[in-house]
Amino acid sequence: QVQLVESGGGLVQAGGSLRLSCVASGRTSSPYAVGWFRQAPGKEREFLTTISSSGIETYYAVSVKGRFTISRDNAKNSVYLQMSSLKPEDTAVYYCAAGVRGISRLEAGYNYWGQGTQVTVSS
């Protein structure tokens, strides 16, 4: 089992930046890819980005490419999501997820999920 805890959410003005963290604990010796998703009120959960276990491969959704950057520090069992040029439509609960089958854009590709952290972008 892997437990994931997100942090770093909060309230930010449009155009601002935030960095989210996802820290893993438990069975972290196994290699796993990590993805970030978000869910806005009344909407389905949306894929944002993913990173391979080595950190070499990344993939971004069109909606965030060029504004969001995913990275990881395996020594700290941590994955980060640097978000810039934030827009009000980025307001959502942000989730990280870990999967043992490599990078994926699909929720089904991940075995473990965090509880989420709220990001609110004011106009």
Coordinates of N, CA, C and O in Angstrom, one line a residue:
Q1 N 0.8 -1.2 0.0 CA 0.0 0.0 0.0 C 0.9 1.2 0.0 O 1.9 1.3 0.6
V2 N 0.4 2.2 -0.7 CA 1.0 3.5 -0.7 C 0.0 4.6 -0.3 O -1.1 4.6 -0.8
Q3 N 0.5 5.4 0.6 CA -0.4 6.5 1.0 C 0.2 7.8 0.4 O 1.4 8.0 0.4
L4 N -0.7 8.7 0.0 CA -0.4 9.9 -0.7 C -1.0 11.1 0.0 O -2.2 11.0 0.4
V5 N -0.2 12.1 0.3 CA -0.8 13.3 0.9 C -0.4 14.5 0.1 O 0.8 14.8 -0.1
E6 N -1.4 15.3 -0.4 CA -1.1 16.5 -1.1 C -1.1 17.7 -0.1 O -1.8 17.7 0.9
S7 N -0.4 18.7 -0.5 CA -0.3 19.9 0.2 C 0.0 21.1 -0.7 O 0.4 20.8 -1.9
G8 N -0.1 22.3 -0.2 CA 0.3 23.4 -1.0 C -0.9 24.2 -1.7 O -0.6 25.2 -2.3
G9 N -2.1 23.7 -1.5 CA -3.2 24.4 -2.1 C -3.5 25.7 -1.3 O -2.9 25.9 -0.2
G10 N -4.4 26.5 -1.8 CA -4.8 27.7 -1.2 C -5.5 28.7 -2.1 O -5.9 28.3 -3.2
L11 N -5.6 29.9 -1.7 CA -6.2 30.9 -2.4 C -5.1 31.8 -3.1 O -4.2 32.3 -2.4
V12 N -5.3 32.0 -4.4 CA -4.3 32.8 -5.1 C -5.1 33.7 -6.1 O -6.1 33.3 -6.6
Q13 N -4.5 34.8 -6.5 CA -5.1 35.7 -7.5 C -4.8 35.2 -8.9 O -3.8 34.5 -9.1
A14 N -5.6 35.5 -9.8 CA -5.4 35.2 -11.2 C -4.0 35.7 -11.6 O -3.7 36.8 -11.3
G15 N -3.3 34.9 -12.4 CA -2.0 35.3 -12.8 C -0.9 34.8 -11.8 O 0.3 34.9 -12.2
G16 N -1.3 34.4 -10.7 CA -0.3 34.0 -9.7 C 0.1 32.5 -9.8 O -0.2 31.9 -10.8
S17 N 0.9 32.1 -8.9 CA 1.5 30.7 -8.9 C 1.3 30.0 -7.6 O 1.2 30.6 -6.6
L18 N 1.3 28.7 -7.7 CA 1.3 27.8 -6.5 C 2.1 26.6 -6.9 O 2.2 26.2 -8.0
R19 N 2.7 26.0 -5.8 CA 3.4 24.7 -6.0 C 2.7 23.7 -5.1 O 2.7 23.9 -3.8
L20 N 2.2 22.7 -5.7 CA 1.6 21.6 -4.9 C 2.6 20.5 -4.7 O 3.5 20.2 -5.6
S21 N 2.5 19.8 -3.6 CA 3.4 18.7 -3.3 C 2.5 17.4 -3.0 O 1.4 17.5 -2.5
C22 N 3.1 16.3 -3.4 CA 2.5 15.0 -3.1 C 3.5 14.1 -2.5 O 4.5 13.8 -3.2
V23 N 3.4 13.8 -1.2 CA 4.3 13.0 -0.5 C 3.8 11.6 -0.3 O 2.7 11.4 0.1
A24 N 4.6 10.6 -0.7 CA 4.2 9.2 -0.6 C 4.8 8.5 0.6 O 6.0 8.9 1.0
S25 N 4.1 7.6 1.2 CA 4.6 6.8 2.3 C 4.1 5.4 2.2 O 3.2 5.2 1.4
G26 N 4.7 4.5 2.9 CA 4.3 3.1 2.8 C 5.2 2.4 1.9 O 6.4 2.5 2.0
R27 N 4.7 1.7 1.0 CA 5.4 0.8 0.1 C 6.0 1.6 -1.0 O 5.7 1.3 -2.2
T28 N 7.0 2.5 -0.7 CA 7.5 3.4 -1.7 C 8.7 2.8 -2.5 O 9.3 3.4 -3.3
S29 N 9.1 1.6 -2.1 CA 10.3 1.0 -2.8 C 9.9 0.6 -4.2 O 10.8 0.5 -5.0
S30 N 8.7 0.3 -4.5 CA 8.3 -0.1 -5.8 C 8.2 1.1 -6.7 O 7.8 2.2 -6.3
P31 N 8.7 1.0 -8.0 CA 8.6 2.1 -8.9 C 7.2 2.4 -9.3 O 6.4 1.5 -9.5
Y32 N 6.8 3.7 -9.3 CA 5.5 4.0 -9.6 C 5.4 5.4 -10.4 O 6.2 6.3 -10.1
A33 N 4.5 5.5 -11.3 CA 4.3 6.8 -12.0 C 3.3 7.6 -11.1 O 2.6 7.0 -10.3
V34 N 3.3 8.8 -11.3 CA 2.5 9.7 -10.5 C 1.7 10.7 -11.4 O 2.4 11.2 -12.4
G35 N 0.5 10.8 -11.2 CA -0.3 11.7 -12.0 C -1.0 12.8 -11.1 O -1.2 12.5 -10.0
W36 N -1.3 13.9 -11.7 CA -2.1 14.9 -11.1 C -3.4 15.1 -11.8 O -3.4 15.1 -13.1
F37 N -4.5 15.1 -11.1 CA -5.8 15.3 -11.6 C -6.5 16.5 -10.8 O -6.0 16.8 -9.8
R38 N -7.6 17.0 -11.3 CA -8.3 17.9 -10.6 C -9.8 17.7 -10.8 O -10.2 17.2 -11.9
Q39 N -10.6 18.2 -9.9 CA -12.1 18.1 -10.0 C -12.7 19.4 -9.5 O -12.5 19.8 -8.4
A40 N -13.3 20.1 -10.5 CA -14.0 21.3 -10.1 C -15.5 21.0 -9.7 O -16.0 19.9 -10.1
P41 N -16.1 21.8 -9.0 CA -17.5 21.6 -8.6 C -18.4 21.3 -9.8 O -18.4 22.1 -10.7
G42 N -19.2 20.2 -9.7 CA -20.1 19.9 -10.7 C -19.5 19.3 -12.0 O -20.2 19.1 -13.0
K43 N -18.2 19.1 -12.0 CA -17.5 18.5 -13.2 C -16.8 17.2 -12.9 O -16.6 16.9 -11.7
E44 N -16.5 16.5 -13.9 CA -15.8 15.2 -13.7 C -14.3 15.5 -13.4 O -13.8 16.6 -13.8
R45 N -13.7 14.5 -12.9 CA -12.2 14.7 -12.6 C -11.5 14.7 -13.9 O -11.7 13.9 -14.8
E46 N -10.5 15.6 -13.9 CA -9.8 15.9 -15.2 C -8.3 15.5 -15.0 O -7.7 16.0 -14.0
F47 N -7.7 14.9 -16.0 CA -6.3 14.6 -16.0 C -5.5 15.9 -16.3 O -5.9 16.6 -17.2
L48 N -4.4 16.0 -15.6 CA -3.6 17.2 -15.9 C -2.2 16.8 -16.4 O -1.8 17.4 -17.4
T49 N -1.5 16.0 -15.7 CA -0.1 15.6 -16.1 C 0.3 14.4 -15.3 O -0.3 14.0 -14.3
T50 N 1.3 13.8 -15.9 CA 1.9 12.6 -15.3 C 3.4 12.5 -15.5 O 3.9 13.1 -16.4
I51 N 4.1 11.8 -14.6 CA 5.5 11.6 -14.6 C 5.9 10.2 -14.4 O 5.3 9.5 -13.5
S52 N 6.8 9.7 -15.1 CA 7.2 8.3 -14.9 C 8.0 8.1 -13.6 O 8.4 9.1 -13.0
S53 N 8.2 6.9 -13.2 CA 8.9 6.6 -12.0 C 10.4 7.2 -12.0 O 10.8 7.6 -11.0
S54 N 11.0 7.2 -13.1 CA 12.3 7.7 -13.2 C 12.4 9.3 -13.3 O 13.4 9.9 -13.1
G55 N 11.2 9.8 -13.7 CA 11.2 11.3 -13.9 C 11.5 11.7 -15.3 O 11.5 12.9 -15.7
I56 N 11.9 10.7 -16.2 CA 12.3 11.1 -17.5 C 11.1 11.4 -18.4 O 11.2 12.3 -19.2
E57 N 10.0 10.6 -18.3 CA 8.9 10.9 -19.1 C 7.8 11.7 -18.4 O 7.5 11.5 -17.2
T58 N 7.3 12.7 -19.1 CA 6.2 13.5 -18.6 C 5.2 13.7 -19.7 O 5.5 13.6 -20.9
Y59 N 4.0 13.9 -19.3 CA 2.9 14.2 -20.3 C 1.9 15.2 -19.7 O 1.6 15.1 -18.5
Y60 N 1.5 16.1 -20.6 CA 0.6 17.1 -20.1 C -0.7 17.2 -20.9 O -0.7 17.0 -22.1
A61 N -1.8 17.5 -20.2 CA -3.0 17.8 -20.9 C -2.8 19.2 -21.6 O -2.1 20.1 -21.1
V62 N -3.6 19.4 -22.7 CA -3.5 20.6 -23.5 C -3.8 21.8 -22.6 O -3.2 22.9 -22.7
S63 N -4.8 21.6 -21.7 CA -5.3 22.7 -20.9 C -4.2 23.3 -20.0 O -4.4 24.5 -19.5
V64 N -3.2 22.6 -19.6 CA -2.2 23.1 -18.7 C -0.8 23.1 -19.3 O 0.1 23.6 -18.6
K65 N -0.6 22.6 -20.4 CA 0.8 22.6 -21.0 C 1.3 24.0 -21.2 O 0.6 24.9 -21.7
G66 N 2.5 24.2 -20.7 CA 3.1 25.5 -20.8 C 2.9 26.3 -19.5 O 3.6 27.3 -19.3
R67 N 1.9 25.9 -18.7 CA 1.6 26.7 -17.5 C 2.0 25.8 -16.2 O 2.4 26.4 -15.2
F68 N 1.8 24.5 -16.3 CA 2.0 23.6 -15.2 C 3.3 22.8 -15.5 O 3.5 22.4 -16.7
T69 N 4.1 22.5 -14.5 CA 5.2 21.7 -14.6 C 5.2 20.6 -13.5 O 5.1 21.0 -12.3
I70 N 5.4 19.4 -13.9 CA 5.5 18.3 -12.9 C 6.9 17.9 -12.8 O 7.7 17.9 -13.7
S71 N 7.3 17.5 -11.5 CA 8.7 17.1 -11.2 C 8.6 16.1 -10.0 O 7.6 16.1 -9.4
R72 N 9.7 15.5 -9.8 CA 9.7 14.6 -8.7 C 11.1 14.5 -8.1 O 12.1 14.7 -8.8
D73 N 11.1 14.2 -6.8 CA 12.4 13.9 -6.0 C 12.2 12.6 -5.3 O 11.6 12.5 -4.3
N74 N 12.7 11.6 -6.0 CA 12.5 10.2 -5.4 C 13.2 10.0 -4.1 O 12.7 9.2 -3.3
A75 N 14.2 10.8 -3.8 CA 14.9 10.7 -2.5 C 14.0 11.1 -1.4 O 14.1 10.7 -0.2
K76 N 13.0 12.0 -1.7 CA 12.1 12.5 -0.8 C 10.7 11.9 -0.9 O 9.7 12.4 -0.3
N77 N 10.6 11.0 -1.8 CA 9.3 10.4 -2.1 C 8.2 11.4 -2.4 O 7.1 11.3 -2.0
S78 N 8.6 12.4 -3.2 CA 7.7 13.5 -3.5 C 7.6 13.9 -4.9 O 8.6 13.7 -5.7
V79 N 6.4 14.3 -5.3 CA 6.2 14.8 -6.6 C 5.6 16.2 -6.5 O 4.8 16.4 -5.6
Y80 N 5.9 17.1 -7.4 CA 5.5 18.4 -7.3 C 4.7 18.9 -8.6 O 5.0 18.4 -9.6
L81 N 3.9 19.8 -8.4 CA 3.2 20.4 -9.5 C 3.3 21.9 -9.3 O 2.7 22.5 -8.5
Q82 N 4.1 22.5 -10.2 CA 4.3 23.9 -10.2 C 3.3 24.5 -11.2 O 3.3 24.2 -12.3
M83 N 2.5 25.4 -10.6 CA 1.4 26.0 -11.4 C 1.6 27.5 -11.6 O 1.8 28.2 -10.5
S84 N 1.6 28.0 -12.8 CA 1.8 29.4 -13.0 C 0.7 29.9 -13.9 O -0.1 29.2 -14.5
S85 N 0.6 31.3 -14.0 CA -0.4 31.9 -14.8 C -1.8 31.3 -14.5 O -2.5 31.0 -15.4
L86 N -2.1 31.2 -13.3 CA -3.3 30.6 -12.8 C -4.5 31.4 -13.2 O -4.5 32.7 -13.3
K87 N -5.6 30.7 -13.6 CA -6.8 31.3 -14.0 C -8.0 30.9 -13.1 O -7.9 29.8 -12.4
P88 N -9.0 31.7 -13.0 CA -10.2 31.3 -12.2 C -10.7 29.9 -12.5 O -11.1 29.1 -11.6
E89 N -10.6 29.5 -13.8 CA -11.1 28.2 -14.2 C -10.2 27.0 -13.7 O -10.5 25.9 -13.9
D90 N -9.0 27.4 -13.1 CA -8.2 26.4 -12.5 C -8.6 26.0 -11.1 O -8.1 25.1 -10.5
T91 N -9.6 26.7 -10.6 CA -10.2 26.4 -9.3 C -10.8 25.0 -9.2 O -11.6 24.6 -10.1
A92 N -10.3 24.2 -8.3 CA -10.7 22.8 -8.2 C -10.0 22.2 -7.0 O -9.1 22.8 -6.4
V93 N -10.4 21.0 -6.7 CA -9.6 20.1 -5.8 C -8.6 19.3 -6.6 O -9.0 18.7 -7.6
Y94 N -7.3 19.4 -6.2 CA -6.3 18.8 -7.0 C -5.8 17.5 -6.3 O -5.6 17.5 -5.0
Y95 N -5.7 16.4 -7.0 CA -5.4 15.1 -6.5 C -4.1 14.6 -7.2 O -3.9 14.8 -8.4
C96 N -3.3 13.9 -6.4 CA -2.2 13.1 -7.0 C -2.6 11.7 -6.8 O -3.4 11.3 -6.0
A97 N -2.0 10.9 -7.7 CA -2.3 9.5 -7.8 C -1.0 8.7 -8.2 O -0.2 9.2 -9.0
A98 N -0.9 7.5 -7.7 CA 0.3 6.7 -8.0 C -0.1 5.4 -8.7 O -1.1 4.8 -8.3
G99 N 0.6 5.0 -9.7 CA 0.3 3.8 -10.4 C 1.6 3.0 -10.7 O 2.6 3.6 -10.9
V100 N 1.4 1.7 -10.7 CA 2.6 0.8 -10.9 C 2.8 0.4 -12.4 O 3.7 -0.2 -12.7
R101 N 1.8 0.9 -13.2 CA 1.9 0.4 -14.6 C 2.4 1.5 -15.6 O 2.1 1.4 -16.8
G102 N 3.1 2.5 -15.1 CA 3.6 3.5 -16.0 C 2.7 4.7 -16.1 O 1.6 4.7 -15.6
I103 N 3.1 5.6 -16.9 CA 2.3 6.9 -17.0 C 1.0 6.6 -17.7 O 0.9 5.7 -18.6
S104 N 0.0 7.3 -17.3 CA -1.3 7.1 -17.9 C -2.1 8.4 -17.8 O -2.0 9.1 -16.8
R105 N -3.0 8.6 -18.7 CA -3.9 9.8 -18.7 C -5.2 9.4 -18.0 O -6.1 10.2 -17.8
L106 N -5.4 8.1 -17.7 CA -6.7 7.6 -17.3 C -6.7 7.3 -15.8 O -5.7 6.9 -15.2
E107 N -7.8 7.6 -15.1 CA -7.9 7.4 -13.7 C -7.6 5.9 -13.4 O -7.0 5.6 -12.4
A108 N -8.1 5.0 -14.3 CA -7.9 3.6 -14.0 C -6.5 3.2 -14.1 O -6.2 2.0 -13.7
G109 N -5.6 4.0 -14.5 CA -4.2 3.7 -14.6 C -3.5 3.8 -13.3 O -2.3 3.6 -13.2
Y110 N -4.2 4.3 -12.2 CA -3.6 4.6 -10.9 C -4.2 3.7 -9.8 O -5.4 3.5 -9.8
N111 N -3.3 3.3 -8.9 CA -3.8 2.4 -7.9 C -4.1 3.1 -6.6 O -4.9 2.6 -5.8
Y112 N -3.4 4.2 -6.4 CA -3.5 4.9 -5.1 C -3.8 6.4 -5.3 O -3.3 7.0 -6.2
W113 N -4.6 7.0 -4.4 CA -5.0 8.4 -4.6 C -4.9 9.1 -3.2 O -5.1 8.5 -2.2
G114 N -4.5 10.3 -3.3 CA -4.5 11.2 -2.2 C -5.9 11.8 -1.9 O -6.9 11.5 -2.7
Q115 N -6.1 12.5 -0.8 CA -7.4 13.1 -0.5 C -7.7 14.4 -1.2 O -8.8 14.9 -1.1
G116 N -6.6 15.0 -1.7 CA -6.9 16.2 -2.5 C -6.5 17.5 -1.7 O -6.6 17.5 -0.5
T117 N -6.2 18.5 -2.4 CA -6.0 19.8 -1.8 C -6.7 20.9 -2.7 O -6.7 20.8 -3.9
Q118 N -7.3 21.8 -2.0 CA -8.2 22.8 -2.7 C -7.3 23.9 -3.2 O -6.5 24.5 -2.5
V119 N -7.5 24.3 -4.5 CA -6.9 25.4 -5.1 C -8.0 26.4 -5.5 O -8.9 25.9 -6.3
T120 N -8.0 27.6 -5.1 CA -9.0 28.6 -5.5 C -8.3 29.8 -6.1 O -7.4 30.3 -5.5
V121 N -8.7 30.1 -7.3 CA -8.1 31.2 -8.0 C -9.1 32.3 -8.2 O -10.2 32.1 -8.8
S122 N -8.8 33.5 -7.6 CA -9.8 34.6 -7.6 C -9.5 35.5 -8.8 O -8.3 35.7 -9.2
S123 N -10.5 36.1 -9.3 CA -10.4 37.0 -10.5 C -10.1 38.4 -10.1 O -10.2 38.8 -8.9

